[in-house]
Coordinates of C-alpha atoms in Angstrom, one line a residue:
Chain A
M1 CA 23.1 -32.2 15.0
A2 CA 26.8 -31.5 16.3
A3 CA 27.1 -27.8 18.0
P4 CA 28.5 -25.2 15.7
S5 CA 32.2 -24.5 16.8
E6 CA 33.1 -21.1 18.6
E7 CA 34.9 -19.8 15.4
E8 CA 31.5 -20.7 13.3
G9 CA 29.7 -19.3 16.1
A10 CA 31.8 -16.1 15.9
V11 CA 31.6 -15.3 12.2
G12 CA 27.7 -16.3 12.3
R13 CA 27.4 -14.0 15.5
R14 CA 28.9 -11.1 13.7
Y15 CA 27.1 -11.1 10.0
H16 CA 23.9 -12.2 12.2
Q17 CA 24.7 -8.6 14.2
R18 CA 25.5 -7.2 10.7
S19 CA 22.1 -8.5 9.4
T20 CA 20.5 -7.6 12.4
A21 CA 21.5 -4.1 12.1
M22 CA 20.6 -3.7 8.4
L23 CA 16.9 -5.3 9.2
D24 CA 16.4 -3.2 12.3
V25 CA 13.5 -0.5 11.6
P26 CA 12.6 2.2 14.4
F27 CA 8.9 1.2 15.9
L28 CA 7.7 5.3 15.9
P29 CA 8.1 6.2 12.0
F30 CA 6.4 2.5 11.5
C31 CA 3.7 3.1 13.7
A32 CA 3.3 6.5 12.4
F33 CA 2.6 5.1 8.3
L34 CA 0.6 2.5 9.8
G35 CA -1.5 5.2 11.6
T36 CA -1.4 6.9 8.3
L37 CA -2.7 3.3 6.9
G38 CA -5.2 2.7 8.9
L39 CA -6.7 6.4 8.4
L40 CA -6.7 6.8 4.6
C41 CA -8.4 2.8 4.8
V42 CA -11.4 4.6 7.1
A43 CA -11.5 7.6 4.5
M44 CA -11.3 5.0 1.8
V45 CA -14.0 3.3 2.9
G46 CA -16.2 6.4 4.0
S47 CA -15.4 8.2 0.5
W48 CA -16.5 4.7 -1.2
C49 CA -20.0 4.7 0.0
Q50 CA -20.3 8.6 0.0
H51 CA -19.1 9.0 -3.3
W52 CA -20.7 5.8 -5.2
R53 CA -22.9 4.3 -3.0
G54 CA -24.9 7.3 -2.2
G55 CA -24.2 8.0 1.4
F56 CA -25.5 6.6 4.7
S57 CA -29.2 7.1 6.5
L58 CA -31.0 5.3 9.0
D59 CA -33.9 4.2 6.8
G60 CA -33.3 0.8 5.9
S61 CA -32.3 1.4 2.4
S62 CA -28.8 0.9 0.3
R63 CA -27.7 3.6 2.1
T64 CA -28.3 2.1 5.6
F65 CA -26.1 -0.7 4.7
N66 CA -23.8 1.5 4.0
W67 CA -22.3 2.4 7.6
H68 CA -21.3 -1.7 7.5
P69 CA -18.2 -1.7 5.5
V70 CA -17.3 1.7 7.3
L71 CA -18.3 0.8 10.8
M72 CA -16.2 -2.9 10.4
V73 CA -12.6 -1.5 8.7
T74 CA -13.0 1.3 11.6
G75 CA -13.6 -1.0 14.2
L76 CA -12.8 -4.6 13.2
V77 CA -9.7 -3.3 11.4
V78 CA -8.1 -0.3 12.2
L79 CA -8.7 0.4 16.0
Y80 CA -8.3 -3.5 16.6
G81 CA -5.2 -2.8 15.0
A82 CA -4.2 -0.2 17.5
A83 CA -5.1 -1.8 20.6
A84 CA -2.8 -4.6 19.9
L85 CA 0.0 -2.4 19.2
V86 CA -0.2 -0.6 22.7
Y87 CA 2.1 -2.4 24.5
R88 CA 4.9 -2.6 21.4
I89 CA 4.9 2.1 22.0
P90 CA 8.3 2.2 24.1
Y91 CA 6.7 4.8 26.6
T92 CA 4.3 2.3 27.9
W93 CA 7.5 -0.2 28.8
S94 CA 8.2 1.8 32.5
G95 CA 6.1 2.4 35.3
P96 CA 2.8 0.0 36.2
K97 CA 1.5 -2.0 33.5
L98 CA -2.0 -1.5 34.7
P99 CA -2.8 2.0 32.8
W100 CA -1.9 0.5 29.3
K101 CA -3.6 -2.9 30.1
V102 CA -6.6 -0.1 30.6
L103 CA -6.1 1.8 27.4
H104 CA -5.4 -1.7 25.7
G105 CA -8.6 -3.0 26.9
S106 CA -10.4 -0.1 26.0
L107 CA -9.6 0.7 22.5
A108 CA -10.4 -3.3 22.1
L109 CA -13.9 -2.2 23.8
G110 CA -14.1 0.6 21.0
A111 CA -13.7 -1.5 18.5
F112 CA -16.2 -4.1 19.6
I113 CA -18.6 -1.5 19.9
L114 CA -17.9 -0.4 16.4
T115 CA -18.4 -3.7 15.3
V116 CA -21.4 -4.3 17.0
L117 CA -23.1 -1.7 14.9
G118 CA -21.5 -2.7 12.1
L119 CA -23.5 -6.0 12.5
S120 CA -26.8 -4.2 13.4
A121 CA -26.2 -1.8 10.1
V122 CA -26.5 -5.1 7.4
F123 CA -28.6 -7.3 9.9
Y124 CA -31.2 -4.1 9.8
F125 CA -30.5 -3.7 6.4
H126 CA -31.6 -7.2 5.5
N127 CA -34.6 -7.4 7.3
S128 CA -35.5 -4.2 5.8
Q129 CA -35.7 -5.6 2.4
G130 CA -36.2 -9.5 2.9
T131 CA -32.9 -10.5 2.7
P132 CA -32.1 -13.6 4.0
N133 CA -29.0 -13.2 7.0
M134 CA -25.6 -15.5 7.4
Y135 CA -25.6 -17.6 3.9
S136 CA -21.9 -16.4 2.6
L137 CA -18.9 -17.2 3.2
H138 CA -18.3 -13.6 4.2
S139 CA -21.0 -13.7 7.2
W140 CA -20.0 -17.1 8.1
I141 CA -16.4 -16.1 8.7
G142 CA -17.7 -12.0 9.6
L143 CA -19.8 -13.6 12.2
G144 CA -17.1 -16.0 13.6
T145 CA -14.7 -13.1 13.7
V146 CA -17.2 -11.4 15.8
L147 CA -17.9 -14.5 18.6
L148 CA -14.4 -14.9 18.6
F149 CA -13.6 -11.3 19.5
S150 CA -16.1 -11.2 22.0
C151 CA -14.6 -14.0 23.4
Q152 CA -11.1 -12.6 23.3
W153 CA -12.4 -9.7 25.5
A154 CA -13.9 -11.0 27.6
A155 CA -11.6 -13.4 28.5
G156 CA -9.0 -11.0 28.3
F157 CA -10.5 -8.5 31.1
G158 CA -11.7 -11.6 33.5
A159 CA -7.9 -12.8 32.7
F160 CA -5.8 -9.9 33.5
L161 CA -8.0 -6.6 34.7
L162 CA -10.1 -8.5 37.5
P163 CA -7.5 -8.2 40.2
W164 CA -8.6 -11.3 41.7
A165 CA -7.4 -13.6 38.6
P166 CA -4.5 -15.7 39.4
T167 CA -1.3 -15.7 38.4
W168 CA -1.0 -19.0 37.2
L169 CA -4.4 -18.0 35.1
R170 CA -3.0 -15.0 33.3
V171 CA 0.8 -16.6 32.7
L172 CA -1.2 -20.0 30.9
Y173 CA -3.9 -17.9 29.4
K174 CA -1.4 -14.5 27.8
P175 CA 0.0 -16.6 25.1
I176 CA -3.7 -17.8 24.2
H177 CA -4.8 -14.5 23.9
V178 CA -1.4 -13.2 22.2
F179 CA -2.5 -16.1 19.7
F180 CA -5.6 -15.2 19.3
G181 CA -5.2 -11.5 19.1
S182 CA -3.4 -12.4 15.8
T183 CA -5.9 -14.6 14.8
I184 CA -8.8 -12.3 14.6
L185 CA -7.2 -9.7 13.4
L186 CA -6.1 -12.0 10.5
L187 CA -10.5 -13.3 10.2
S188 CA -11.5 -9.6 9.8
V189 CA -9.0 -9.0 6.6
A190 CA -10.2 -11.8 5.8
S191 CA -14.1 -10.8 5.8
C192 CA -13.3 -7.4 4.6
V193 CA -11.6 -8.2 1.3
S194 CA -15.0 -10.8 0.7
G195 CA -17.2 -8.2 1.7
I196 CA -15.2 -5.7 -0.8
N197 CA -15.5 -8.3 -3.2
E198 CA -18.8 -9.4 -2.6
K199 CA -20.6 -6.3 -2.1
L200 CA -18.9 -5.0 -5.6
F201 CA -20.3 -7.9 -7.5
F202 CA -23.8 -6.8 -5.7
S203 CA -23.1 -3.0 -7.3
L204 CA -21.8 -3.1 -10.4
K205 CA -24.1 -4.7 -13.1
N206 CA -25.1 -2.1 -15.1
G207 CA -24.3 -2.1 -18.8
T208 CA -21.8 0.5 -18.5
M209 CA -20.6 -0.1 -15.2
Q210 CA -20.3 -3.5 -14.7
Y211 CA -17.8 -4.7 -12.3
K212 CA -15.8 -6.9 -15.5
L213 CA -15.3 -3.6 -17.0
L214 CA -13.3 -2.5 -13.9
P215 CA -14.8 1.0 -13.8
A216 CA -13.1 3.8 -11.5
E217 CA -15.4 2.4 -8.2
A218 CA -13.8 -0.7 -8.9
V219 CA -10.6 0.1 -9.6
F220 CA -11.0 2.4 -5.8
A221 CA -12.5 -0.6 -3.9
N222 CA -10.0 -3.2 -4.9
T223 CA -7.2 -0.8 -4.1
L224 CA -9.2 -0.5 -0.4
G225 CA -9.0 -3.9 -0.1
L226 CA -5.4 -4.3 -0.9
L227 CA -4.5 -1.3 1.6
I228 CA -6.8 -3.3 4.4
L229 CA -4.9 -6.6 3.7
I230 CA -1.1 -5.1 3.7
F231 CA -2.8 -2.8 7.0
G232 CA -3.7 -6.3 8.4
V233 CA -0.4 -8.2 7.8
L234 CA 2.0 -5.7 8.8
V235 CA -0.1 -5.1 12.3
V236 CA 0.5 -8.6 13.2
A237 CA 4.2 -8.3 11.4
A238 CA 4.5 -5.4 13.9
L239 CA 3.1 -7.9 17.4
A240 CA 5.6 -10.6 16.0
R241 CA 8.6 -8.9 16.0
P242 CA 11.4 -9.3 19.0
S243 CA 12.5 -5.3 19.5
W244 CA 9.5 -4.0 19.8
K245 CA 7.8 -6.4 22.2
R246 CA 7.4 -5.1 26.1
P247 CA 9.8 -7.0 28.6
D248 CA 7.5 -7.9 31.1
S249 CA 8.3 -8.4 34.5
D250 CA 5.4 -10.2 35.5
S251 CA 5.8 -13.1 33.3
P252 CA 9.4 -14.7 32.6
D253 CA 8.4 -16.0 29.0
S254 CA 9.0 -12.2 27.9
R255 CA 12.3 -12.2 29.1
Q256 CA 13.7 -14.1 26.1
L257 CA 12.0 -11.6 23.0
P258 CA 10.9 -13.6 20.2
P259 CA 11.5 -13.5 16.6
A260 CA 9.2 -11.9 13.6
L261 CA 11.8 -10.6 10.7
G262 CA 14.3 -12.6 13.5
A263 CA 15.8 -9.4 14.2
G264 CA 17.7 -9.1 17.4
R265 CA 17.5 -12.5 18.5
H266 CA 20.5 -13.0 19.8
R267 CA 20.9 -9.4 21.3
D268 CA 17.3 -10.3 23.3
C269 CA 18.2 -13.2 24.6
A270 CA 21.6 -12.4 25.5
G271 CA 20.6 -12.7 29.0
N272 CA 21.5 -8.7 30.1
A273 CA 20.0 -7.1 33.3
E274 CA 16.4 -5.6 32.6
P275 CA 17.5 -1.9 32.1
A276 CA 20.3 -2.8 29.9
R277 CA 18.1 -5.2 27.7
L278 CA 15.5 -2.5 27.3
Q279 CA 18.0 -0.1 25.8
T280 CA 19.0 -3.2 23.3
A281 CA 16.0 -4.8 22.9
N282 CA 13.8 -2.1 21.0
P283 CA 15.2 0.0 18.4
A284 CA 12.6 3.3 18.6
A285 CA 14.4 3.3 22.5
K286 CA 17.9 3.1 21.2
N287 CA 17.4 6.3 18.2
R288 CA 15.5 8.0 21.0
N289 CA 18.2 8.8 22.8
Chain B
M1 CA 11.0 -0.9 34.5
A2 CA 12.8 -2.3 37.2
A3 CA 13.3 -5.9 37.1
P4 CA 11.3 -7.9 39.6
S5 CA 12.9 -9.4 42.4
E6 CA 14.7 -12.8 42.6
E7 CA 11.2 -14.3 44.5
E8 CA 9.4 -13.4 41.7
G9 CA 11.0 -14.0 39.3
A10 CA 11.1 -17.7 40.7
V11 CA 7.6 -17.5 41.2
G12 CA 7.0 -16.7 37.3
R13 CA 9.3 -19.1 36.1
R14 CA 7.3 -22.0 38.6
Y15 CA 3.8 -20.7 37.1
H16 CA 5.3 -20.4 33.4
Q17 CA 6.9 -23.9 33.5
R18 CA 3.6 -25.3 34.6
S19 CA 2.0 -23.6 32.0
T20 CA 4.4 -24.0 29.4
A21 CA 3.9 -28.0 30.2
M22 CA 0.4 -27.7 29.7
L23 CA 0.5 -25.8 26.8
D24 CA 2.7 -28.3 24.5
V25 CA 1.3 -30.1 21.9
P26 CA 3.2 -32.7 20.1
F27 CA 4.1 -31.6 16.6
L28 CA 3.8 -35.3 14.8
P29 CA -0.1 -35.7 16.0
F30 CA -0.7 -32.2 15.3
C31 CA 1.1 -31.9 11.9
A32 CA -0.8 -35.6 11.6
F33 CA -4.1 -33.2 11.8
L34 CA -3.0 -30.5 9.5
G35 CA -2.2 -33.4 6.9
T36 CA -6.1 -34.6 7.2
L37 CA -7.3 -31.2 7.2
G38 CA -5.3 -30.0 3.8
L39 CA -6.6 -33.6 2.5
L40 CA -9.8 -32.9 3.0
C41 CA -9.4 -29.7 1.8
V42 CA -8.4 -31.3 -1.3
A43 CA -11.3 -33.6 -1.9
M44 CA -13.8 -31.2 -0.6
V45 CA -12.6 -28.8 -3.2
G46 CA -13.1 -31.6 -5.7
S47 CA -15.9 -32.9 -4.6
W48 CA -17.7 -29.6 -5.4
C49 CA -16.4 -28.9 -8.1
Q50 CA -17.3 -32.9 -9.5
H51 CA -20.8 -33.0 -7.9
W52 CA -22.2 -29.3 -8.3
R53 CA -20.2 -28.0 -10.8
G54 CA -20.5 -30.2 -13.6
G55 CA -16.8 -31.9 -13.1
F56 CA -13.9 -31.6 -15.6
S57 CA -12.9 -30.7 -18.7
L58 CA -9.8 -28.5 -20.8
D59 CA -12.9 -27.3 -23.6
G60 CA -12.8 -23.5 -22.2
S61 CA -15.8 -24.3 -20.5
S62 CA -16.8 -23.6 -16.9
R63 CA -15.6 -27.0 -16.4
T64 CA -12.1 -26.1 -17.6
F65 CA -12.5 -23.3 -14.7
N66 CA -13.0 -26.0 -12.4
W67 CA -9.5 -26.4 -12.6
H68 CA -9.0 -23.1 -10.7
P69 CA -10.0 -23.8 -7.3
V70 CA -8.8 -27.5 -7.6
L71 CA -5.2 -26.4 -8.3
M72 CA -5.5 -23.3 -6.3
V73 CA -6.3 -25.1 -3.0
T74 CA -3.9 -28.2 -3.8
G75 CA -0.8 -26.3 -4.7
L76 CA -1.0 -22.7 -3.1
V77 CA -2.7 -24.2 0.5
V78 CA -2.0 -27.6 0.9
L79 CA 1.4 -28.8 -0.8
Y80 CA 2.6 -24.7 0.1
G81 CA 2.0 -25.5 4.1
A82 CA 3.6 -28.7 3.3
A83 CA 6.7 -27.2 2.6
A84 CA 7.1 -24.2 5.0
L85 CA 6.2 -27.3 7.6
V86 CA 9.1 -29.1 6.1
Y87 CA 11.8 -28.2 8.8
R88 CA 9.4 -28.7 11.8
I89 CA 9.8 -32.4 11.4
P90 CA 12.1 -33.5 14.4
Y91 CA 13.5 -35.9 11.8
T92 CA 15.4 -33.5 9.8
W93 CA 16.9 -31.7 12.8
S94 CA 19.7 -34.4 12.7
G95 CA 22.7 -34.9 9.9
P96 CA 23.1 -32.2 7.0
K97 CA 20.9 -30.0 6.4
L98 CA 21.5 -29.6 2.2
P99 CA 18.6 -32.7 1.6
W100 CA 15.6 -30.8 3.6
K101 CA 16.8 -27.8 1.6
V102 CA 16.1 -29.8 -1.5
L103 CA 12.9 -31.4 -0.3
H104 CA 11.7 -27.8 0.5
G105 CA 12.1 -26.1 -2.3
S106 CA 10.6 -29.1 -4.0
L107 CA 7.8 -28.9 -2.2
A108 CA 7.7 -25.6 -3.0
L109 CA 7.7 -25.8 -6.8
G110 CA 5.3 -28.2 -6.7
A111 CA 3.1 -25.8 -5.2
F112 CA 4.3 -23.0 -7.9
I113 CA 3.6 -25.4 -10.6
L114 CA -0.1 -26.5 -9.7
T115 CA -0.2 -22.5 -8.9
V116 CA 0.8 -21.3 -12.5
L117 CA -1.6 -24.5 -13.6
G118 CA -4.8 -23.5 -11.7
L119 CA -4.3 -19.6 -12.7
S120 CA -4.0 -20.9 -16.7
A121 CA -7.0 -22.5 -16.6
V122 CA -9.0 -19.1 -15.1
F123 CA -7.4 -17.5 -18.1
Y124 CA -7.9 -20.0 -20.9
F125 CA -11.3 -20.3 -19.6
H126 CA -12.3 -16.1 -19.6
N127 CA -10.3 -15.6 -22.8
S128 CA -12.6 -19.0 -24.4
Q129 CA -15.6 -17.2 -22.8
G130 CA -14.6 -13.2 -23.5
T131 CA -15.6 -12.5 -19.8
P132 CA -12.5 -10.3 -18.8
N133 CA -9.2 -11.2 -16.4
M134 CA -7.8 -9.7 -13.7
Y135 CA -10.8 -6.8 -12.7
S136 CA -12.1 -8.4 -9.2
L137 CA -10.4 -7.9 -5.9
H138 CA -10.2 -11.8 -5.3
S139 CA -7.9 -11.6 -9.1
W140 CA -6.1 -8.9 -7.6
I141 CA -5.0 -10.6 -4.4
G142 CA -4.6 -14.1 -5.9
L143 CA -2.5 -12.7 -9.0
G144 CA -0.3 -10.6 -6.3
T145 CA -0.2 -14.0 -3.5
V146 CA 1.5 -15.8 -6.6
L147 CA 4.0 -12.8 -8.3
L148 CA 4.9 -12.6 -4.3
F149 CA 5.2 -16.6 -4.5
S150 CA 7.3 -16.4 -7.8
C151 CA 9.5 -14.3 -6.2
Q152 CA 9.9 -16.1 -3.2
W153 CA 11.1 -19.3 -4.6
A154 CA 13.7 -17.3 -6.7
A155 CA 15.5 -16.4 -4.2
G156 CA 15.4 -19.1 -1.9
F157 CA 16.5 -20.5 -4.1
G158 CA 19.3 -18.3 -4.8
A159 CA 20.2 -17.8 -1.3
F160 CA 20.1 -21.2 -0.1
L161 CA 20.6 -23.6 -2.7
L162 CA 23.2 -22.2 -5.2
P163 CA 26.6 -23.2 -3.1
W164 CA 28.1 -19.5 -3.9
A165 CA 25.5 -17.4 -2.2
P166 CA 27.7 -16.0 0.8
T167 CA 26.6 -16.4 4.5
W168 CA 26.0 -12.6 5.0
L169 CA 23.4 -12.6 2.3
R170 CA 22.0 -16.0 3.8
V171 CA 21.7 -15.0 7.5
L172 CA 20.9 -11.2 5.8
Y173 CA 17.6 -12.6 4.0
K174 CA 16.5 -15.5 5.9
P175 CA 14.1 -13.8 8.5
I176 CA 12.7 -12.1 5.2
H177 CA 12.2 -15.7 3.9
V178 CA 10.6 -16.9 6.4
F179 CA 8.5 -13.2 7.4
F180 CA 6.9 -14.0 3.1
G181 CA 7.0 -17.3 3.9
S182 CA 4.0 -17.0 6.2
T183 CA 2.7 -13.9 4.6
I184 CA 2.1 -15.7 1.3
L185 CA 0.2 -18.3 2.8
L186 CA -2.2 -16.0 4.8
L187 CA -2.4 -14.2 1.1
S188 CA -3.3 -17.4 -0.2
V189 CA -6.3 -18.3 2.0
A190 CA -8.1 -14.7 1.4
S191 CA -7.5 -15.0 -2.0
C192 CA -9.6 -18.3 -2.1
V193 CA -12.1 -17.5 0.7
S194 CA -12.6 -14.3 -1.5
G195 CA -12.7 -16.6 -5.0
I196 CA -14.9 -19.3 -3.3
N197 CA -17.7 -17.0 -2.3
E198 CA -16.9 -14.9 -5.6
K199 CA -17.9 -18.4 -7.3
L200 CA -21.7 -19.0 -5.4
F201 CA -22.5 -15.9 -5.9
F202 CA -21.6 -16.4 -9.8
S203 CA -23.2 -19.8 -10.1
L204 CA -26.3 -20.4 -7.2
K205 CA -28.5 -17.6 -9.3
N206 CA -31.7 -20.1 -10.0
G207 CA -34.6 -19.9 -8.3
T208 CA -34.2 -22.5 -6.2
M209 CA -30.5 -23.1 -6.0
Q210 CA -29.8 -19.1 -5.0
Y211 CA -27.1 -18.3 -2.8
K212 CA -29.1 -16.3 0.1
L213 CA -31.0 -20.0 0.1
L214 CA -28.4 -21.7 1.5
P215 CA -28.7 -24.6 -1.0
A216 CA -26.7 -27.3 0.5
E217 CA -23.8 -26.9 -2.0
A218 CA -23.2 -23.5 -0.5
V219 CA -23.1 -25.0 3.1
F220 CA -20.7 -27.4 1.3
A221 CA -18.7 -24.7 -0.2
N222 CA -19.0 -22.1 2.8
T223 CA -17.8 -25.0 5.5
L224 CA -15.0 -25.7 2.8
G225 CA -13.8 -22.0 3.0
L226 CA -13.7 -22.1 6.6
L227 CA -11.6 -25.1 6.5
I228 CA -8.9 -23.4 4.0
L229 CA -9.3 -20.6 6.6
I230 CA -8.9 -22.9 9.7
F231 CA -6.2 -25.0 7.8
G232 CA -4.1 -21.9 7.0
V233 CA -3.8 -20.5 10.5
L234 CA -2.6 -23.6 11.5
V235 CA 0.1 -23.9 9.7
V236 CA 1.0 -20.4 10.4
A237 CA 0.8 -20.5 14.1
A238 CA 3.1 -24.5 13.9
L239 CA 5.7 -22.1 11.6
A240 CA 5.7 -19.9 14.4
R241 CA 5.8 -22.4 18.0
P242 CA 9.3 -22.0 19.2
S243 CA 9.1 -25.2 20.8
W244 CA 8.6 -27.0 17.1
K245 CA 11.7 -25.2 15.2
R246 CA 14.5 -26.3 13.9
P247 CA 17.8 -25.2 15.8
D248 CA 20.1 -24.5 13.3
S249 CA 23.8 -24.6 13.6
D250 CA 24.2 -22.3 10.9
S251 CA 22.9 -19.3 12.4
P252 CA 23.0 -18.2 15.8
D253 CA 19.5 -16.0 15.9
S254 CA 18.0 -19.8 15.6
R255 CA 19.8 -20.8 18.8
Q256 CA 16.9 -18.6 20.5
L257 CA 13.4 -20.3 19.5
P258 CA 10.5 -18.0 18.9
P259 CA 7.4 -17.8 20.1
A260 CA 4.1 -18.8 19.1
L261 CA 2.0 -19.6 21.5
G262 CA 4.9 -18.2 24.1
A263 CA 5.2 -21.8 25.0
G264 CA 8.8 -22.6 25.8
R265 CA 10.7 -19.9 25.3
H266 CA 11.6 -19.8 28.7
R267 CA 13.8 -23.3 28.2
D268 CA 14.7 -22.4 24.5
C269 CA 16.8 -19.2 25.9
A270 CA 18.0 -21.0 28.3
G271 CA 21.2 -20.9 26.6
N272 CA 22.0 -25.1 27.5
A273 CA 24.5 -26.6 25.1
E274 CA 23.0 -27.6 21.5
P275 CA 22.6 -31.5 22.3
A276 CA 20.8 -30.5 25.7
R277 CA 18.3 -27.6 23.7
L278 CA 17.3 -30.2 21.2
Q279 CA 16.0 -32.6 23.9
T280 CA 14.3 -29.8 25.6
A281 CA 13.1 -27.6 23.2
N282 CA 10.9 -30.0 21.4
P283 CA 8.3 -32.3 22.7
A284 CA 7.4 -34.0 19.6
A285 CA 11.2 -35.6 20.2
K286 CA 10.8 -36.3 23.9
N287 CA 7.6 -37.6 23.7
R288 CA 8.9 -40.0 21.0
N289 CA 11.6 -41.1 24.0

């Protein structure tokens, strides 16, 4: 393919810079929106189980099961999403990286603990009711997601937090960790969607309350499923957005910032010095000035 | 954040180049694997409906419904994925882009037609049986995905195939089209997973064939759901992989190749001339030499 002429390049760059400016979204307001959306998901799944499904208990009844959706949405979706976004907060870009690595790992560990508790709730409920475990597609995807998450956390801890992990291992593993970070969130969202769908078919069977008649509970829980889906897609998009990525000093690959909505790529790869790149690469930082 | 020293940068780059080389996967073998996986999904959903669900018909019975999963998986997952990957084929990188735009749009249109037929099958079945439409979370996500897909196709046709679309519009809309391209595939995979889960709960109710007893059909369809999920995630990962993206001459943003597994970013942003970049940016091309 022939390289474009200087003039074509200049015109394209001008258009691209204009489109980039139009597509730029400050991180912090977007992050606040994501936080609100995540809290709304947690509040809605809690309200669903409390208001329509009889609340919570530890007696092995369906009220024990109710801990499952609440803990999974809170841990494997919302808290996991928060952990994934730590390095996108502009304040974390300056100073040593270790404290933010610890925060990232701690939030992920918290998400993992809630996830394991959520799994325990459904296994305890099934065992108390004599219901078999691990037969539905939802359960297969859900358990697979949790297993991937456990490998991800252990490998991330070993590669990035243990001081004796060699640099070549960190550099080799980092893109794999990043890829599975987004993949696990997408799998957990798919698990939530199939789980909510399944639970509504189980619960809404009686004459006037059938799922197919779309009672208030069905509208509420369907809406919850959609919000969880939107939250997951927006977190993955935020993770991929070039101008929101932390320019790492410890890996040259991050000296070029990647594209998500394509914005900022021209600037990010312009090869400016670090401080200048920090300034231009991050619209949120710009907006704070 | 202080910029790394020259020495740190050199060491990091050396490690990164080594890790990049280790992570490089040639596109064509990966694409052949994806094609095989996609065909396997189509074969499995067809076999499921033919062997366990009674086959196909147009009489409004459950055999009419069977067209729904087959057409949705074939159109909205596999053919859609093929359309999305057109620009990743190295042969498409040389010469004029228009023929490949037409191929991309035609495959997407084919996927959309199959999708609409798949929707018609389930609406016809529901109406014949007196079952309400659009009450489950699966149906909400599925219809939302198809509506997004229709907007995506129409906007893509208007912006990229109609000759009078202004350059500033193409440059502005391209990253949005790319973002929704991946998002729609992820939503369609979530729809498939929840739909397969739902169908199995509907179908497997009888004493010895209950879903919870995990009969052969349940194992088969659960496996199909997992394969669809893996297919979707791998296509989205392939779309995001930097060294597999077509370096466009018509938009400067593509002069910097984006990250997925992070590999190749350093090379891709090195600012080499177009022919050199074509060579270095594409491992598949390298491997063909």
